[in-house]
């Protein structure tokens, strides 16, 4: 976002505002956002008008002062015009340098000694995996061996089977007393 506009001012020149008070609604290319006061202040002058388009980010939109006594000093205040972005000056072309005198041939230097071979880095030690019962003690229904199994007989099927068995042990088997209940169950399946 480079610019926006003031959709609506909620304050006037000379008005005292407190932190959190809504100053204006600012319209950007993406959304309308509320602009709230961050400090206690008095609005001395509104520099941007409602509906004014093309207000650049960083451009002043209002003047705020600490005391009502200072408002009159800004009655004729005009914000300085935004300076256009400076264009970089073209780099001067350097004058051709005179050809350097040939340098004497350097004396041969001995080759550096080869670096000793680095010792091989051992592989990282394996991290032990804690059994499921230690990691999540509340999940005692899921045994460690069921975690390794997958497919239709996987861990979820095992957990559901154990839960069903525990239910039957506690409450007994479910018996449907009417043929209409049986018919309803057949229609579901």
Tab-separated table of C-alpha atoms in Angstrom:
chain	number	residue	atom	x	y	z
A	1	UNK	CA	0.000	0.000	0.000
A	2	UNK	CA	1.409	3.347	-1.067
A	3	UNK	CA	-1.577	5.650	-0.669
A	4	UNK	CA	-5.079	5.930	0.714
A	5	UNK	CA	-7.891	8.357	1.422
A	6	UNK	CA	-9.852	9.673	4.401
A	7	UNK	CA	-13.328	8.149	4.174
A	8	UNK	CA	-14.648	10.011	7.218
A	9	UNK	CA	-13.268	12.234	9.943
A	10	UNK	CA	-14.668	11.584	13.431
A	11	UNK	CA	-13.004	14.678	14.964
A	12	UNK	CA	-12.903	18.422	14.330
A	13	UNK	CA	-10.283	21.097	14.847
A	14	UNK	CA	-10.182	22.129	18.512
A	15	UNK	CA	-11.534	18.796	19.789
A	16	UNK	CA	-9.778	17.018	22.679
A	17	UNK	CA	-9.274	13.272	22.161
A	18	UNK	CA	-8.131	10.473	24.439
A	19	UNK	CA	-6.218	7.277	23.711
A	20	UNK	CA	-8.457	4.877	21.794
A	21	UNK	CA	-10.787	7.573	20.421
A	22	UNK	CA	-11.591	7.124	16.732
A	23	UNK	CA	-10.014	9.903	14.668
A	24	UNK	CA	-10.828	8.833	11.101
A	25	UNK	CA	-11.694	5.992	8.765
A	26	UNK	CA	-8.862	5.439	6.281
A	27	UNK	CA	-9.605	3.733	2.958
A	28	UNK	CA	-6.780	1.770	1.327
A	29	UNK	CA	-6.730	-0.340	-1.795
A	30	UNK	CA	-7.432	-3.405	0.356
A	31	UNK	CA	-9.662	-2.297	3.251
A	32	UNK	CA	-11.078	0.484	5.373
A	33	UNK	CA	-9.359	0.760	8.741
A	34	UNK	CA	-10.043	2.844	11.834
A	35	UNK	CA	-7.343	5.345	12.813
A	36	UNK	CA	-7.335	5.739	16.596
A	37	UNK	CA	-5.616	8.213	18.897
A	38	UNK	CA	-2.616	6.786	20.725
A	39	UNK	CA	-2.216	9.673	23.201
A	40	UNK	CA	-4.281	12.411	24.823
A	41	UNK	CA	-4.196	15.445	22.503
A	42	UNK	CA	-6.112	18.294	20.922
A	43	UNK	CA	-6.692	18.328	17.154
A	44	UNK	CA	-5.395	21.703	15.961
A	45	UNK	CA	-6.040	21.337	12.232
A	46	UNK	CA	-7.167	18.721	9.724
A	47	UNK	CA	-4.773	18.784	6.748
A	48	UNK	CA	-6.515	16.152	4.614
A	49	UNK	CA	-10.158	16.464	3.583
A	50	UNK	CA	-12.793	13.719	3.600
A	51	UNK	CA	-12.735	11.924	0.276
A	52	UNK	CA	-9.318	13.282	-0.682
A	53	UNK	CA	-7.593	10.637	-2.823
A	54	UNK	CA	-3.908	9.826	-3.123
A	55	UNK	CA	-2.708	10.599	0.393
A	56	UNK	CA	0.761	9.041	0.464
A	57	UNK	CA	1.985	6.925	3.354
A	58	UNK	CA	3.855	9.236	5.731
A	59	UNK	CA	2.079	12.391	4.510
A	60	UNK	CA	0.682	14.463	7.430
A	61	UNK	CA	-3.122	14.435	7.658
A	62	UNK	CA	-3.661	16.424	10.876
A	63	UNK	CA	-1.870	18.594	13.421
A	64	UNK	CA	-2.194	17.649	17.084
A	65	UNK	CA	-1.145	19.740	20.096
A	66	UNK	CA	-1.137	19.226	23.850
A	67	UNK	CA	-3.213	22.269	24.863
A	68	UNK	CA	-6.276	24.060	23.496
A	69	UNK	CA	-4.261	27.295	23.828
A	70	UNK	CA	-1.984	26.142	20.973
A	71	UNK	CA	-4.788	25.492	18.444
A	72	UNK	CA	-4.954	29.105	17.209
A	73	UNK	CA	-1.271	29.052	16.245
A	74	UNK	CA	-2.038	26.443	13.564
A	75	UNK	CA	-5.122	28.088	12.030
A	76	UNK	CA	-3.268	29.095	8.847
A	77	UNK	CA	-0.785	26.218	8.847
A	78	UNK	CA	-0.257	24.445	5.522
A	79	UNK	CA	1.599	21.166	5.264
A	80	UNK	CA	4.711	21.363	3.131
A	81	UNK	CA	4.224	19.841	-0.299
A	82	UNK	CA	5.542	16.339	-0.511
A	83	UNK	CA	8.874	16.451	-2.253
A	84	UNK	CA	9.154	14.116	-5.219
A	85	UNK	CA	11.511	11.226	-4.775
A	86	UNK	CA	15.003	12.353	-5.696
A	87	UNK	CA	16.328	10.907	-8.923
A	88	UNK	CA	19.878	9.661	-8.650
A	89	UNK	CA	22.408	11.783	-10.535
A	90	UNK	CA	24.196	9.966	-13.325
A	91	UNK	CA	27.566	8.663	-12.258
A	92	UNK	CA	30.437	10.637	-13.795
A	93	UNK	CA	32.394	8.669	-16.339
A	94	UNK	CA	35.994	8.312	-15.206
A	95	UNK	CA	38.739	9.620	-17.452
A	96	UNK	CA	40.892	6.893	-18.943
A	97	UNK	CA	43.761	6.110	-16.633
A	98	UNK	CA	47.286	6.003	-17.973
A	99	UNK	CA	48.609	2.522	-18.606
A	100	UNK	CA	50.461	1.225	-15.566
A	101	UNK	CA	54.124	0.401	-15.810
A	102	UNK	CA	54.796	-3.324	-16.027
A	103	UNK	CA	55.314	-4.814	-12.594
A	104	UNK	CA	58.338	-6.970	-11.895
A	105	UNK	CA	57.610	-10.698	-11.865
A	106	UNK	CA	56.861	-11.884	-8.336
A	107	UNK	CA	59.166	-14.369	-6.730
A	108	UNK	CA	57.696	-17.878	-6.631
A	109	UNK	CA	56.069	-18.660	-3.302
A	110	UNK	CA	56.073	-22.146	-1.833
A	111	UNK	CA	52.753	-23.965	-2.035
A	112	UNK	CA	50.897	-24.144	1.286
A	113	UNK	CA	51.008	-27.446	3.100
A	114	UNK	CA	47.880	-29.501	2.542
A	115	UNK	CA	45.387	-29.367	5.398
A	116	UNK	CA	45.118	-32.538	7.441
A	117	UNK	CA	42.115	-34.657	6.510
A	118	UNK	CA	39.160	-34.043	8.776
A	119	UNK	CA	38.107	-36.916	10.945
A	120	UNK	CA	34.810	-38.451	9.814
A	121	UNK	CA	31.813	-37.231	11.776
A	122	UNK	CA	30.006	-40.073	13.533
A	123	UNK	CA	26.269	-40.389	12.839
A	124	UNK	CA	24.007	-38.925	15.521
A	125	UNK	CA	22.972	-41.279	18.261
A	126	UNK	CA	19.490	-42.706	17.889
A	127	UNK	CA	16.868	-41.190	20.138
A	128	UNK	CA	14.928	-43.796	22.083
A	129	UNK	CA	11.191	-43.746	21.526
A	130	UNK	CA	9.054	-43.936	24.632
A	131	UNK	CA	6.187	-46.409	24.684
A	132	UNK	CA	2.753	-44.900	24.140
A	133	UNK	CA	1.739	-45.609	27.728
A	134	UNK	CA	4.604	-43.402	28.996
A	135	UNK	CA	3.902	-40.536	26.593
A	136	UNK	CA	0.109	-40.491	27.068
A	137	UNK	CA	-0.874	-42.536	30.119
A	138	UNK	CA	-4.564	-41.829	29.522
A	139	UNK	CA	-4.481	-43.853	26.322
A	140	UNK	CA	-4.015	-47.254	27.942
A	141	UNK	CA	-6.448	-48.758	25.444
A	142	UNK	CA	-3.952	-48.280	22.616
A	143	UNK	CA	-1.143	-50.814	23.035
A	144	UNK	CA	2.288	-50.156	21.574
A	145	UNK	CA	2.008	-53.038	19.104
A	146	UNK	CA	-1.144	-51.616	17.500
A	147	UNK	CA	0.682	-48.424	16.506
A	148	UNK	CA	2.762	-50.401	14.034
A	149	UNK	CA	-0.230	-52.006	12.298
A	150	UNK	CA	-2.041	-50.191	9.517
A	151	UNK	CA	-5.032	-50.772	7.276
A	152	UNK	CA	-8.506	-51.978	8.221
A	153	UNK	CA	-7.079	-53.753	11.249
A	154	UNK	CA	-5.101	-50.707	12.349
A	155	UNK	CA	-4.919	-48.931	15.685
A	156	UNK	CA	-8.305	-47.226	15.428
A	157	UNK	CA	-10.076	-50.517	14.773
A	158	UNK	CA	-8.300	-52.069	17.753
A	159	UNK	CA	-9.239	-49.166	20.023
A	160	UNK	CA	-12.878	-49.281	18.928
A	161	UNK	CA	-13.029	-53.054	19.417
A	162	UNK	CA	-11.620	-52.746	22.961
A	163	UNK	CA	-14.041	-49.914	23.778
A	164	UNK	CA	-16.952	-52.039	22.548
A	165	UNK	CA	-15.783	-55.005	24.632
A	166	UNK	CA	-15.508	-52.803	27.739
A	167	UNK	CA	-19.009	-51.438	27.098
A	168	UNK	CA	-20.472	-54.946	26.776
A	169	UNK	CA	-18.703	-56.027	29.987
A	170	UNK	CA	-20.096	-53.036	31.862
A	171	UNK	CA	-23.628	-52.767	30.422
A	172	UNK	CA	-24.272	-56.052	28.664
A	173	UNK	CA	-25.220	-56.580	25.059
A	174	UNK	CA	-27.670	-54.262	23.361
A	175	UNK	CA	-30.942	-55.993	22.632
A	176	UNK	CA	-33.530	-54.391	20.423
A	177	UNK	CA	-37.026	-55.154	21.578
A	178	UNK	CA	-39.064	-54.253	18.559
A	179	UNK	CA	-38.870	-55.234	14.922
A	180	UNK	CA	-39.207	-51.562	13.902
A	181	UNK	CA	-35.901	-50.786	15.653
A	182	UNK	CA	-34.226	-53.623	13.780
A	183	UNK	CA	-35.699	-52.361	10.508
A	184	UNK	CA	-34.385	-48.847	11.237
A	185	UNK	CA	-30.882	-50.229	11.846
A	186	UNK	CA	-30.998	-52.204	8.573
A	187	UNK	CA	-31.976	-49.059	6.642
A	188	UNK	CA	-29.022	-47.171	8.118
A	189	UNK	CA	-26.530	-49.823	7.038
